[in-house]
Short mmCIF file of C-alpha atoms in Angstrom, two decimals:
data_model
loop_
_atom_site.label_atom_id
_atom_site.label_comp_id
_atom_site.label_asym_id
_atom_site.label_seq_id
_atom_site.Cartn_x
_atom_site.Cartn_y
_atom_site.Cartn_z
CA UNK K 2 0.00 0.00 0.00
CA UNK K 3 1.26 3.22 -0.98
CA UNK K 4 0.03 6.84 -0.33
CA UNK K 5 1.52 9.92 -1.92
CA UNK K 6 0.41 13.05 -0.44
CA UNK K 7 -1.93 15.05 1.78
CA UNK K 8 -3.84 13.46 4.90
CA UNK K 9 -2.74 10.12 4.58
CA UNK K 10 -4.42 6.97 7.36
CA UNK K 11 -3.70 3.17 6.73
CA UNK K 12 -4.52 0.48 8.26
CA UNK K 13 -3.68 -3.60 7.38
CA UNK K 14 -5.55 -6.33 9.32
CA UNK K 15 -4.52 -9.69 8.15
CA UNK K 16 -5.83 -12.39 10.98
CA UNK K 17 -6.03 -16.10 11.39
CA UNK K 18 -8.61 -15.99 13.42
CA UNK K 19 -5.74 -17.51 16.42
CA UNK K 20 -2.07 -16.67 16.90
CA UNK K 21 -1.94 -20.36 16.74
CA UNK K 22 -3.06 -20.73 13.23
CA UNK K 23 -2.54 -19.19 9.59
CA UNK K 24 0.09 -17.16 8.78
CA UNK K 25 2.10 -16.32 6.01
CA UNK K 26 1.10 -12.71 5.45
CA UNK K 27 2.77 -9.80 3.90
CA UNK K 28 1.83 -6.50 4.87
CA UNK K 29 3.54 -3.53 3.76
CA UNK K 30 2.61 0.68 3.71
CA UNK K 31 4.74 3.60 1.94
CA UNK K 32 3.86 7.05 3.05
CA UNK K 33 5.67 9.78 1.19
CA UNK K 34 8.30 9.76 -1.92
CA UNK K 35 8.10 10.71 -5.65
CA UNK K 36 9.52 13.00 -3.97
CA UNK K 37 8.90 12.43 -0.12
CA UNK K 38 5.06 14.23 -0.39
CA UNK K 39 3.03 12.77 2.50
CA UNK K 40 1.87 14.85 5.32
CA UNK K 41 -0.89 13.84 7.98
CA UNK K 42 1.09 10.31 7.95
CA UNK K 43 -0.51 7.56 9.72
CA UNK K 44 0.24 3.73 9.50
CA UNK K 45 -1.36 0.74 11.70
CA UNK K 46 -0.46 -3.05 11.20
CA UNK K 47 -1.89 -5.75 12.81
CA UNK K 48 -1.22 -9.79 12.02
CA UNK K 49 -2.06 -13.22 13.99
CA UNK K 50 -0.63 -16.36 13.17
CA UNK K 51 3.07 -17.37 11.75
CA UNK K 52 5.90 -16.39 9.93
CA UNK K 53 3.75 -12.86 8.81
CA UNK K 54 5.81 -9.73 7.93
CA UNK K 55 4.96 -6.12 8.41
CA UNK K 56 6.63 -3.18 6.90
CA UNK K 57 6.24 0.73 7.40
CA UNK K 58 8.22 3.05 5.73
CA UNK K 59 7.27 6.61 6.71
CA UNK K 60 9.42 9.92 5.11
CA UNK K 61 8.49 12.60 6.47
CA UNK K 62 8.48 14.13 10.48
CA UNK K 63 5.19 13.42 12.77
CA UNK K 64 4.73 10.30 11.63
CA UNK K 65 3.10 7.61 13.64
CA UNK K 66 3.46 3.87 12.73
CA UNK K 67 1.88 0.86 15.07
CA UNK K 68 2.37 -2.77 14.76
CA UNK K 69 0.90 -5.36 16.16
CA UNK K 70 1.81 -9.50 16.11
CA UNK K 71 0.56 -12.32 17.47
CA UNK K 72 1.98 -15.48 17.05
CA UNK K 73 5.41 -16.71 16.38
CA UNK K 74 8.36 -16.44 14.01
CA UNK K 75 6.94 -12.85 12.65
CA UNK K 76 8.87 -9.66 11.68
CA UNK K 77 8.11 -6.03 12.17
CA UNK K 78 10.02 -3.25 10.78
CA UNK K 79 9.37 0.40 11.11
CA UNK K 80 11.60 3.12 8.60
CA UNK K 81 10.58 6.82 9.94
CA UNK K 82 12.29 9.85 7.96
CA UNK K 83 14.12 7.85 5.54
CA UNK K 84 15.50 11.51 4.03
CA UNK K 85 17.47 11.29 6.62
CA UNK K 86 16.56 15.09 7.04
CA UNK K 87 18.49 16.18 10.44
CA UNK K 88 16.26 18.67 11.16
CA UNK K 89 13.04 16.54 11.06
CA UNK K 90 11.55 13.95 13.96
CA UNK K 91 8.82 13.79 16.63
CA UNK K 92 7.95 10.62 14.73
CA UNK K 93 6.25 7.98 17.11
CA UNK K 94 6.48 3.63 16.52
CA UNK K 95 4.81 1.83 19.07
CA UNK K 96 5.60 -2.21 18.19
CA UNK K 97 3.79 -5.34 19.83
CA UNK K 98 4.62 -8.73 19.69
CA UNK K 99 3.18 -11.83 21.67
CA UNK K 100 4.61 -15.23 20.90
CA UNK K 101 8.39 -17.08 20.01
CA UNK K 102 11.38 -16.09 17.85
CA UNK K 103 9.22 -12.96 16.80
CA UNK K 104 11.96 -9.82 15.33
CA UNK K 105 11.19 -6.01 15.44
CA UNK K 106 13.26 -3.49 14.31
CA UNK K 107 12.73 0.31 14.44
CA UNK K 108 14.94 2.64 12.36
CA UNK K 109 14.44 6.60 12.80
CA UNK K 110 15.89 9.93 12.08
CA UNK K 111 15.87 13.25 13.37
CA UNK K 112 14.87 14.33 17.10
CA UNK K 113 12.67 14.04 19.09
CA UNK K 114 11.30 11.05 17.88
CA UNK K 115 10.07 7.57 20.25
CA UNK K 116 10.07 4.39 19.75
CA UNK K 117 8.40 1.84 22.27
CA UNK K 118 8.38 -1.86 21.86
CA UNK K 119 7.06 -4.50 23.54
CA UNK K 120 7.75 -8.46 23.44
CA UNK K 121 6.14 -11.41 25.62
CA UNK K 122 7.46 -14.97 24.62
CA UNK K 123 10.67 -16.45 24.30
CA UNK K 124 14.06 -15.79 21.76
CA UNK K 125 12.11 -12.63 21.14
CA UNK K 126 14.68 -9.99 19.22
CA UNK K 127 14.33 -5.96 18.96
CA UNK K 128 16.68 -3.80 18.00
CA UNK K 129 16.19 0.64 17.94
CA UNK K 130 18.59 2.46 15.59
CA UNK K 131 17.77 6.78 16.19
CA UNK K 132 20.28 9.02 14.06
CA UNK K 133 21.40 12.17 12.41
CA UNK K 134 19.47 14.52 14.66
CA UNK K 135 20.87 17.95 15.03
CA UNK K 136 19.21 18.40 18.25
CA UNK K 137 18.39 14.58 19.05
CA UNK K 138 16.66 13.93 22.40
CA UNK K 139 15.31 10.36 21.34
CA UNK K 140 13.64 8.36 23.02
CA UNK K 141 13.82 4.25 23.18
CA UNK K 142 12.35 1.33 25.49
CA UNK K 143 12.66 -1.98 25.20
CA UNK K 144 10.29 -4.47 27.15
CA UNK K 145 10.60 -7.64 27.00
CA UNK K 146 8.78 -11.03 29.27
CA UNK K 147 9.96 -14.60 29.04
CA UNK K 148 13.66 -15.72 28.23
CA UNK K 149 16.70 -15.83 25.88
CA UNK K 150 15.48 -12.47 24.20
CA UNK K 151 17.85 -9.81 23.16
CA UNK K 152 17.65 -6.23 22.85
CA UNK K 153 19.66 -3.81 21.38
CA UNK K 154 19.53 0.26 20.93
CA UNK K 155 21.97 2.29 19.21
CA UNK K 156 21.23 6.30 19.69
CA UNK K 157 23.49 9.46 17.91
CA UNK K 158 23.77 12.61 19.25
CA UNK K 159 22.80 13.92 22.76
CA UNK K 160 19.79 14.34 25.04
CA UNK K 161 18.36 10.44 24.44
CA UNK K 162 17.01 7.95 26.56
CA UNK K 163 17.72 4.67 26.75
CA UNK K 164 15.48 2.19 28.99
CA UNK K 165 14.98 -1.85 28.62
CA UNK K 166 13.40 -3.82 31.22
CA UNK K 167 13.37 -8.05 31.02
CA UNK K 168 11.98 -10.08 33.01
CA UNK K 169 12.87 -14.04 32.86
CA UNK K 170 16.36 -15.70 32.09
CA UNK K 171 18.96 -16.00 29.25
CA UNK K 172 18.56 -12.09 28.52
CA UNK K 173 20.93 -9.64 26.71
CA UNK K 174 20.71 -5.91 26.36
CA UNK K 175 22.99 -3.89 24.54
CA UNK K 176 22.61 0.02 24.17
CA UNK K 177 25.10 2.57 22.47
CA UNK K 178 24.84 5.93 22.69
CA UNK K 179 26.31 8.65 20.93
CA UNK K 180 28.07 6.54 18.17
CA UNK K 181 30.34 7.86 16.17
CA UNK K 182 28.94 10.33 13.54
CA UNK K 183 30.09 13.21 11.68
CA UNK K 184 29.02 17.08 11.28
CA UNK K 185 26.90 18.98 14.46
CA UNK K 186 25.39 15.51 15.41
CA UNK K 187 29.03 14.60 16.29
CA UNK K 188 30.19 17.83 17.82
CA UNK K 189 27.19 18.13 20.34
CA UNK K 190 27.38 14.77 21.86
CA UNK K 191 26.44 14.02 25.53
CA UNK K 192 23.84 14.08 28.11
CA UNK K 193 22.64 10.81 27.32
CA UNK K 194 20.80 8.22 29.94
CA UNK K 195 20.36 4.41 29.60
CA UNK K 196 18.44 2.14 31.98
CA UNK K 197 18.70 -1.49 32.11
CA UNK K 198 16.33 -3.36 34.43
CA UNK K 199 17.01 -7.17 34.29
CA UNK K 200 15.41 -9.61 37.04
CA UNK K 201 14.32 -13.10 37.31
CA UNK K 202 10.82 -14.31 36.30
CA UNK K 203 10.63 -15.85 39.88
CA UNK K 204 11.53 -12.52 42.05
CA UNK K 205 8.48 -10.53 43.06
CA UNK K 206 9.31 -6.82 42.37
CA UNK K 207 6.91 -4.58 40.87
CA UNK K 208 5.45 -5.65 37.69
CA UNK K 209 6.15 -4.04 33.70
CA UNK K 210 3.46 -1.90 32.46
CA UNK K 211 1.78 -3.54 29.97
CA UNK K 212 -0.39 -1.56 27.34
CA UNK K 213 -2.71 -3.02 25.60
CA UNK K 214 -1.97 -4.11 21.82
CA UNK K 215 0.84 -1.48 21.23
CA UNK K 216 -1.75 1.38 22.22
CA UNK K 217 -3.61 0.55 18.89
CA UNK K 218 -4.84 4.11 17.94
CA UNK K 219 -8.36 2.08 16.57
CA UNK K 220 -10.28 -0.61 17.70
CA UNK K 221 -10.97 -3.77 15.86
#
């Protein structure tokens, strides 16, 4: 699905009918390009069942993108000012998955822009990647419930925030901020915080905040 200019809304609903069930689904929305056009941006995915794919590749700034997965083996993957326009952000991706060996992957750039992602289920991956902002102040979390799931953030510039929490065993988290960059991005590095919360499934400390289907902005 692709939309060109002006108030743009999508939404892709491809279910099984059970996460257990069906699969096989390609879903995929372009906002923007020929050249980079779209303005009121908005992009909303949601799959059940296996081995489904969702793509949302978003150009411009104030963008908002939401997935949602359930099942297993399934990929999400958010693109959010693809210009690469330093100046641009405040684009929001909000990314749910529930079930195994599920991958999401969130690439933005410009400041001010968020990125949440949630994943319940085991050898769960997610990975953040927020660049080329002039003024930056990302911001990235990473939740993830079960065991032998791996997170990983990478932030440029200064002002972002970092925070993963995992709950269960076998987890990794890896976040890097202020990579190496070139130009103002590089020059006004700094002030960065990261948060890493990592506790057994078995110790009773205060729960995660769980939101319900990625915040979907409509209901199905």
């Amino acid at each position: 699905m692709s939309n060109g200019g002006d108030n743009n809304e999508a939404v892709q609903i491809q279910d099984s009918g059970s996460p257990a069930l069906g699969g096989g689904n390609h879903a995929e929305i372009q906002q923007g390009d020929a050249t980079t056009e779209a303005t009121g941006a908005f992009a909303q995915q949601v799959q059940s069942g296996a081995t489904n794919e969702a793509y949302a590749t978003q150009y411009l700034s104030s963008d908002e993108s939401y997935q949602e997965q359930l099942g297993t083996d399934n990929k999400a993957v958010v693109e959010q000012n693809t210009g690469g326009i330093s100046s641009g952000g405040n684009n929001l991706v909000e990314q749910f998955q529930d079930g195994d060996r599920n991958e999401a992957r969130s690439d933005q750039n410009g400041n001010g822009n968020t990125v949440n992602q949630e994943q319940y289920g085991q050898d769960n991956f997610s990975s953040v990647k927020q660049r080329y902002g002039q003024d930056a102040g990302n911001m990235a979390t990473s939740i993830q419930d079960g065991s032998l799931n791996n997170s990983v953030i990478n932030q440029q510039s200064h002002g972002n925030m970092s925070m993963v929490d995992q709950t269960g065993d076998g987890q990794t988290s890896l976040i890097n901020q202020n990579n190496p960059t070139t130009g103002a991005a590089a020059a006004a590095g700094g002030y960065n915080t990261a948060t890493v919360i990592q506790r057994n499934a078995n110790v009773a400390l205060t729960p995660q905040t769980r939101r319900i289907a990625a915040s979907k902005r409509h209901t199905f």
